[in-house]
Short mmCIF file of C-alpha atoms in Angstrom, two decimals:
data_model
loop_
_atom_site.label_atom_id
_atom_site.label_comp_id
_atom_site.label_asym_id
_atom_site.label_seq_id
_atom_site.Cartn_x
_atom_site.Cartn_y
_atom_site.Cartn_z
CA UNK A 1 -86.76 59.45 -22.06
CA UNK A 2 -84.86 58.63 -24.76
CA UNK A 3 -81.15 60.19 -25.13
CA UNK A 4 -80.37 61.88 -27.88
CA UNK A 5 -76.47 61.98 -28.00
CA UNK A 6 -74.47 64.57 -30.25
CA UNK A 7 -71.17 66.04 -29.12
CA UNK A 8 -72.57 69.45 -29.30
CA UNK A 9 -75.26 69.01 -27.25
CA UNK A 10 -75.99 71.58 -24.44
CA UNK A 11 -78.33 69.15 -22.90
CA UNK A 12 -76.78 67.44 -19.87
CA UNK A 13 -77.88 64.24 -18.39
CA UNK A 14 -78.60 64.51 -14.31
CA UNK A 15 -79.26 60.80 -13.70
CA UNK A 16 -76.76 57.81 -13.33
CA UNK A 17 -78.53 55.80 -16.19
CA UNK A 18 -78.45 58.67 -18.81
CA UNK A 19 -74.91 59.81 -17.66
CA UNK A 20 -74.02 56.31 -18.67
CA UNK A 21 -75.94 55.68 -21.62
CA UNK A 22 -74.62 59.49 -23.47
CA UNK A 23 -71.04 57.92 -22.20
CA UNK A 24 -71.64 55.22 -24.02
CA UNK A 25 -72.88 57.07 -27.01
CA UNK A 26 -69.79 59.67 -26.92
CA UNK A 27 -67.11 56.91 -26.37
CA UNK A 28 -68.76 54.96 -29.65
CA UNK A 29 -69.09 58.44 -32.00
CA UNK A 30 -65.50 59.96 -30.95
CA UNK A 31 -63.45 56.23 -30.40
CA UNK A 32 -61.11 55.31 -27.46
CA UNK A 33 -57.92 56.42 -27.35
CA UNK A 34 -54.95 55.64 -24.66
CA UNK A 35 -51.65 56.92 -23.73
CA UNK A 36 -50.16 59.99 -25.49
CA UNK A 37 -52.88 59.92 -28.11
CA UNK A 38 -55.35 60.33 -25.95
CA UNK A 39 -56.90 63.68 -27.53
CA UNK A 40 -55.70 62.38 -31.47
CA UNK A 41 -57.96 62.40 -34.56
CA UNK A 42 -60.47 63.78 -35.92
CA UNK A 43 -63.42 65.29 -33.64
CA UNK A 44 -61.21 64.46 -30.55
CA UNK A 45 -60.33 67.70 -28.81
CA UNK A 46 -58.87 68.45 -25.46
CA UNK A 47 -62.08 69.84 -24.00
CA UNK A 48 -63.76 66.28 -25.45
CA UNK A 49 -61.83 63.09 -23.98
CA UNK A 50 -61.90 60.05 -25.46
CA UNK A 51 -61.22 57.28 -22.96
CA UNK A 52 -63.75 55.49 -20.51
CA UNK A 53 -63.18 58.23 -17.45
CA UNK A 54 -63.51 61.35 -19.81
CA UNK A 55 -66.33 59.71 -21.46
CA UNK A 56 -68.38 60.21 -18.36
CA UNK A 57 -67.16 63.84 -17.46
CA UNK A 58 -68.24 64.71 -20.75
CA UNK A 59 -71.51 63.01 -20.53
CA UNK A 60 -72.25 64.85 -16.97
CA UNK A 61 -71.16 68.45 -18.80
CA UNK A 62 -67.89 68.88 -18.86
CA UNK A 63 -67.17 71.79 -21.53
CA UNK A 64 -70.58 71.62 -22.70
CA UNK A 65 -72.81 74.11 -21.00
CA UNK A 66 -74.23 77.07 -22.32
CA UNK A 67 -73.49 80.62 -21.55
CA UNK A 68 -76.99 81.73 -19.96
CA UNK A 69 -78.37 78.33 -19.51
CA UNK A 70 -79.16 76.99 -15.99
CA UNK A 71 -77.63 73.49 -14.72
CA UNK A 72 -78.44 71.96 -11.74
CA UNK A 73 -74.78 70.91 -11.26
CA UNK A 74 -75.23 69.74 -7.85
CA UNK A 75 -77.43 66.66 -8.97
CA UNK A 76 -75.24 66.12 -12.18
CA UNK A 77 -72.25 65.73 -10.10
CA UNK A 78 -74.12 63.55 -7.74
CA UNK A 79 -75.56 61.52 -10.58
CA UNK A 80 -71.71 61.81 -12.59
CA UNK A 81 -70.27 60.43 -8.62
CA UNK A 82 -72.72 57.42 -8.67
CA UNK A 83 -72.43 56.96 -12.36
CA UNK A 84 -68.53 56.79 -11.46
CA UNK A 85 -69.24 54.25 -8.63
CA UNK A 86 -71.53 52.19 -10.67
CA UNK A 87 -69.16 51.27 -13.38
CA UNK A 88 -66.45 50.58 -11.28
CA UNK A 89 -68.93 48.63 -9.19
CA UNK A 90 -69.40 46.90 -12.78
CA UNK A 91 -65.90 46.58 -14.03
CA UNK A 92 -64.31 44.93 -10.53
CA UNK A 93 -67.62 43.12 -9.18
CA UNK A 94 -67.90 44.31 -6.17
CA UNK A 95 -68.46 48.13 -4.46
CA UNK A 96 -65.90 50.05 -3.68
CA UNK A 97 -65.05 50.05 0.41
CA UNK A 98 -63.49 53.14 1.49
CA UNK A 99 -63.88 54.74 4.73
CA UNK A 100 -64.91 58.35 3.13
CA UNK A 101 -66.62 59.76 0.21
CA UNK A 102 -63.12 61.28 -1.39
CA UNK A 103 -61.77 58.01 -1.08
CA UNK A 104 -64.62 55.99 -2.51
CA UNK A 105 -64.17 58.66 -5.69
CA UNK A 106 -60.94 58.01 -6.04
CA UNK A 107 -60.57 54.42 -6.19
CA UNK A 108 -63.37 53.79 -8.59
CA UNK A 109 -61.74 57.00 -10.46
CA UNK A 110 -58.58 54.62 -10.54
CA UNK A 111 -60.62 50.83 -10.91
CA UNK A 112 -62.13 52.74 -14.20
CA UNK A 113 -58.68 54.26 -15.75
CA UNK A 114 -56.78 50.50 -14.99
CA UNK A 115 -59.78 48.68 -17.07
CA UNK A 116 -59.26 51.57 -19.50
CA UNK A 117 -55.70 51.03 -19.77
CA UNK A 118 -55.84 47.37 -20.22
CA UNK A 119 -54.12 46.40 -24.04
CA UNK A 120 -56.54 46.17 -26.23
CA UNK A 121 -59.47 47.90 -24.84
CA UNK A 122 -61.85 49.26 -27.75
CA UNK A 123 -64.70 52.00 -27.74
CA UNK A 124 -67.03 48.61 -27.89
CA UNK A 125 -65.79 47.18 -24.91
CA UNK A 126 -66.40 50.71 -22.96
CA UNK A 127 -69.98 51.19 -24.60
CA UNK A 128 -71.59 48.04 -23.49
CA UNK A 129 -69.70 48.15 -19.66
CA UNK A 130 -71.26 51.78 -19.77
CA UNK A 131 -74.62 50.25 -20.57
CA UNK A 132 -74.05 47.22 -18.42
CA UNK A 133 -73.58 49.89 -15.82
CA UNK A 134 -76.49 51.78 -16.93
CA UNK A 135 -78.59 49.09 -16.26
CA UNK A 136 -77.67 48.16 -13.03
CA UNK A 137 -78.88 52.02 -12.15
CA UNK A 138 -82.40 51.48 -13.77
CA UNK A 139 -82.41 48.60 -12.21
CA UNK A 140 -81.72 49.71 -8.49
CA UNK A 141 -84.85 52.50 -9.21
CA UNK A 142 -87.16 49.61 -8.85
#
């Protein structure tokens, strides 16, 4: 299925691919932003991140449901958690090894905001490791 992004869509992804793909989508419409202008410019709020990590919360719903509309939220945050793991899995080449689940979260939580952080970094650059990411999930389907 094709995704249809717009940043006032009620429609929430619950897969790792599409999770990635409307990331990549949001991160190109809105920009990348670091540091103290993180939430600076125009259709960048503070409900509507624009940096890799809020990218993806945004993609998997974050202040975008409807009032009276029913989310399966505990396979979007699955799908968001591998999502998560399969960029940073893409970004540092190699899985994350942690001993637990919280930990595993948190260091590709941290992998993702130090590639975000790097000098430099454009909405580009985040788009096509999104998709590169993306890909990777269709690809482990198969």
């Amino acid at each position: 299925m094709q995704i249809r992004y717009t940043p006032e869509s009620i429609v929430i992804a619950d897969t790792p691919a599409a999770i990635l793909e409307w990331a990549a989508c949001h991160i190109e419409h809105v920009g990348i932003h670091q540091g103290p202008r993180l939430f600076a410019g125009p259709g960048r709020t503070a409900v509507l991140p624009c940096w890799p990590r809020g990218a993806l919360e945004v993609a998997a719903g974050h202040a975008r449901g409807a009032a009276g509309r029913t989310y399966d939220w505990p396979r979007i945050n699955q799908a968001r958690d591998e999502a998560f793991a399969l960029l940073a899995e893409t970004l540092t080449g190699h899985p994350t090894d942690a001993a637990d689940t919280a930990a595993a979260k948190e260091l590709n939580r941290d992998a993702i905001d130090r590639w975000s952080a790097e000098p430099g970094r454009t909405a580009a650059d985040a788009a096509h490791a999104f998709r590169a990411a993306a890909a990777r999930a269709d690809h482990a389907l198969f």
